[in-house]
Tab-separated table of C-alpha atoms in Angstrom:
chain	number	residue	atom	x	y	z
S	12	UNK	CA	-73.743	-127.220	-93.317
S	13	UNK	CA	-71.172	-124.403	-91.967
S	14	UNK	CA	-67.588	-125.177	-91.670
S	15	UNK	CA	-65.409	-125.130	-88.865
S	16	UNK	CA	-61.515	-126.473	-89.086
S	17	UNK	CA	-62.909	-128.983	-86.447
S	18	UNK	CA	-65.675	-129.885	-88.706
S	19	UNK	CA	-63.017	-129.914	-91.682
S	20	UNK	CA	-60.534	-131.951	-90.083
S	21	UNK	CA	-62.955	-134.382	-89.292
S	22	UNK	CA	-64.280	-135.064	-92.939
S	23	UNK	CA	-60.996	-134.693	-94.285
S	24	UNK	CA	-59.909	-137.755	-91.895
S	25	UNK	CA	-62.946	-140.036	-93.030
S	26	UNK	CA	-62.581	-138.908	-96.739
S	27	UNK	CA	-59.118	-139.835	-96.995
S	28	UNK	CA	-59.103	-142.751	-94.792
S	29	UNK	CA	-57.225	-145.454	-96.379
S	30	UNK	CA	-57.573	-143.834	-99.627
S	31	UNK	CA	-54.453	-142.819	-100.706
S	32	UNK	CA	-51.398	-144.892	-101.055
S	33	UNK	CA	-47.659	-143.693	-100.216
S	34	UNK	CA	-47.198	-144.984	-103.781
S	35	UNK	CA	-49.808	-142.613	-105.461
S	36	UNK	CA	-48.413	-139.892	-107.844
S	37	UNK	CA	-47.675	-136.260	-106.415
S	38	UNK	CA	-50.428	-135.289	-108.668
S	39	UNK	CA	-52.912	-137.672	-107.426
S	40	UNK	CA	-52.249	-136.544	-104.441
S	41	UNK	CA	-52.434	-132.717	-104.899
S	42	UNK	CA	-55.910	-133.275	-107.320
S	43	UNK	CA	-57.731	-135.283	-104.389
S	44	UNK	CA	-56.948	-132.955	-101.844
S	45	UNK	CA	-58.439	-130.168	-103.539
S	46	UNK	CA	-61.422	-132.058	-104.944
S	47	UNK	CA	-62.090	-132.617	-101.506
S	48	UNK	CA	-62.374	-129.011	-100.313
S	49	UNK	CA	-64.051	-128.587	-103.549
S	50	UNK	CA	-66.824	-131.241	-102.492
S	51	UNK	CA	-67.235	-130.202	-99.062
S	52	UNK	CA	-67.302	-126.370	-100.331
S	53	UNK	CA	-70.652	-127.697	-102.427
S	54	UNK	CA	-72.396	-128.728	-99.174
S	55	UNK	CA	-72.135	-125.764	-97.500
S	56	UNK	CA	-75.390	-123.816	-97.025
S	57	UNK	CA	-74.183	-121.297	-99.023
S	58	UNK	CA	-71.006	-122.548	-101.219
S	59	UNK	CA	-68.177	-119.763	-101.616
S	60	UNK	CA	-66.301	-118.998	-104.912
S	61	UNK	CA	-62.849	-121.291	-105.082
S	62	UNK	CA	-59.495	-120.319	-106.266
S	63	UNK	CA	-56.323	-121.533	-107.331
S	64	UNK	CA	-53.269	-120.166	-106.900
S	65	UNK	CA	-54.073	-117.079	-105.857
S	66	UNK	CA	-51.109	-115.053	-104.787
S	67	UNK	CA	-49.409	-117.822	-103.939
S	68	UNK	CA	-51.537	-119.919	-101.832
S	69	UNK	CA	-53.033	-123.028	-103.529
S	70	UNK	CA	-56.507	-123.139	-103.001
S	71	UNK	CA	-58.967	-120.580	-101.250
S	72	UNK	CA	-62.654	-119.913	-100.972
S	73	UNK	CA	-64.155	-116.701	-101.235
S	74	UNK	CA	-67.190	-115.121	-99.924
S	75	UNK	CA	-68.609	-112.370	-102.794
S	76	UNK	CA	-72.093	-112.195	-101.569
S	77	UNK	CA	-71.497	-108.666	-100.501
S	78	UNK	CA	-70.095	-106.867	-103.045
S	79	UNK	CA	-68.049	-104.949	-103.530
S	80	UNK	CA	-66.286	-106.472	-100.449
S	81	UNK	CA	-64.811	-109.683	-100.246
S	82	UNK	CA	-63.600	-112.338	-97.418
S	83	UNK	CA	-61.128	-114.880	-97.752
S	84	UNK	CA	-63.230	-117.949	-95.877
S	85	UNK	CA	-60.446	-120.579	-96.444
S	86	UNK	CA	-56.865	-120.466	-97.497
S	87	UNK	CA	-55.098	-124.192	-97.771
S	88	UNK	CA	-51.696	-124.769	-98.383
S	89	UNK	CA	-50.754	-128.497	-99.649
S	90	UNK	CA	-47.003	-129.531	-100.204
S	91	UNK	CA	-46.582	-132.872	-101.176
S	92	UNK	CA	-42.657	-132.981	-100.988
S	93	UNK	CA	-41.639	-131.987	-97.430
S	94	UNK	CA	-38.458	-129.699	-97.076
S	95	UNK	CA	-38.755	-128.337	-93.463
S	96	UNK	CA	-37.444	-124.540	-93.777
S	97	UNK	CA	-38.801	-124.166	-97.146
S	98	UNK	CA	-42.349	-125.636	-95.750
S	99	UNK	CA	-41.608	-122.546	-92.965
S	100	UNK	CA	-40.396	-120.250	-95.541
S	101	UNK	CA	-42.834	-120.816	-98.477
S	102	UNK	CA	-46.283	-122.624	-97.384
S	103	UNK	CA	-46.743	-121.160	-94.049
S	104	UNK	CA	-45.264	-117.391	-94.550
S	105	UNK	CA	-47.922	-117.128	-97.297
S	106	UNK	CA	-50.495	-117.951	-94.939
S	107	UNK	CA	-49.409	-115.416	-92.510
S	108	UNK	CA	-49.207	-112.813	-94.723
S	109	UNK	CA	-53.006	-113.603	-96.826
S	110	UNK	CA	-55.901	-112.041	-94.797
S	111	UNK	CA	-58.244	-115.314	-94.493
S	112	UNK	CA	-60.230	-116.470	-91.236
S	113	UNK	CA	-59.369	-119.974	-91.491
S	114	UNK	CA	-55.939	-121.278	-92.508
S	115	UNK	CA	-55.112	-124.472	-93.258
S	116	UNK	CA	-51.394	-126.379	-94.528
S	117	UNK	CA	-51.106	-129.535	-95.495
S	118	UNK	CA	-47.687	-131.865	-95.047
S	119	UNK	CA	-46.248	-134.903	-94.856
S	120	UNK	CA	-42.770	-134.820	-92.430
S	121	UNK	CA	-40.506	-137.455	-92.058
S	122	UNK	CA	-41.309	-139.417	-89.212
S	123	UNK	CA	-39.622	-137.707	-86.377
S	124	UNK	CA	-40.089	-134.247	-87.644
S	125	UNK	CA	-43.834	-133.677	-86.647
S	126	UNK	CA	-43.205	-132.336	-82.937
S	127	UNK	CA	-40.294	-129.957	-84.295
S	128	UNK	CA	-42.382	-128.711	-87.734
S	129	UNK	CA	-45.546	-128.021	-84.931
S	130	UNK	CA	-43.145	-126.239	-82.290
S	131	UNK	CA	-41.766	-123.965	-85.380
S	132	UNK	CA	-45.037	-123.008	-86.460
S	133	UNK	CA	-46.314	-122.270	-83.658
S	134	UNK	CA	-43.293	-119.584	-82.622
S	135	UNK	CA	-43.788	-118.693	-86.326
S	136	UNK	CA	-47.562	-117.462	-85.593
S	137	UNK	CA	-46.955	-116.132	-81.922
S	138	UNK	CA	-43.753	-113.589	-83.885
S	139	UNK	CA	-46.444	-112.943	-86.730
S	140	UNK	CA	-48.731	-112.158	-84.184
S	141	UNK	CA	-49.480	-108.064	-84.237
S	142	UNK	CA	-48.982	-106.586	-80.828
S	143	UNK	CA	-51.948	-103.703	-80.046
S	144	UNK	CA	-50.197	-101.039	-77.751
S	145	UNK	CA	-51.637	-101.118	-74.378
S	146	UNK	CA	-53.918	-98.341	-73.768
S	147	UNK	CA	-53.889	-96.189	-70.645
């Protein structure tokens, strides 16, 4: 199977699908989201070599097949207790800064907060963004 963050948002949805309860423990939560990108790395074509807290993002794949170089495939970010700046601050600067093709964080807003947390990110990545100098 190969990946894409379409692909992965659509398993993720019909994994978790009723599955976990508002009332399940932070730790439940945090151990079934990464068993799930742990699953769905095994049914890859080729799975990738996972890691865990790994300069401070929480779970990553890695592809080693050409060594000595290595590519982050996958970086995921997963706070269960919502704090918007620090979410901004924390979870999503460390995905800007790692060097990964596909990024994904993981967070659960207040209701109300989803349109703000999505416009913030999104000015986050377009600032982050590097700027090549025109060429003339």
């Amino acid at each position: 199977m190969y990946l894409t963050l379409s692909i992965i948002f659509d398993e993720f949805c019909k994994h978790f699908d009723g599955k976990l309860k508002w009332s399940s423990s932070r730790a439940e939560w945090t151990d079934a989201i990464f068993n799930f990108f742990s699953e769905l790395n095994k049914k890859q074509y080729r799975p990738l070599k996972e890691e865990k807290e790994y300069m401070h993002i929480d779970y990553l794949w890695r592809d080693v097949s050409i060594f000595p170089y290595q590519s982050i495939e996958l970086a995921v970010e997963h706070e269960n207790e919502f704090a918007f700046n620090e979410f901004l601050e924390g979870e999503i600067q460390h995905l800007l800064d790692i060097k990964a093709d596909n990024k994904i964080a993981i967070t659960y807003p207040s209701l109300g907060e989803e349109e703000d947390l999505v416009s913030k990110v999104k000015e986050r990545i377009k600032q982050y963004a590097r700027k090549l100098p025109a060429y003339e």
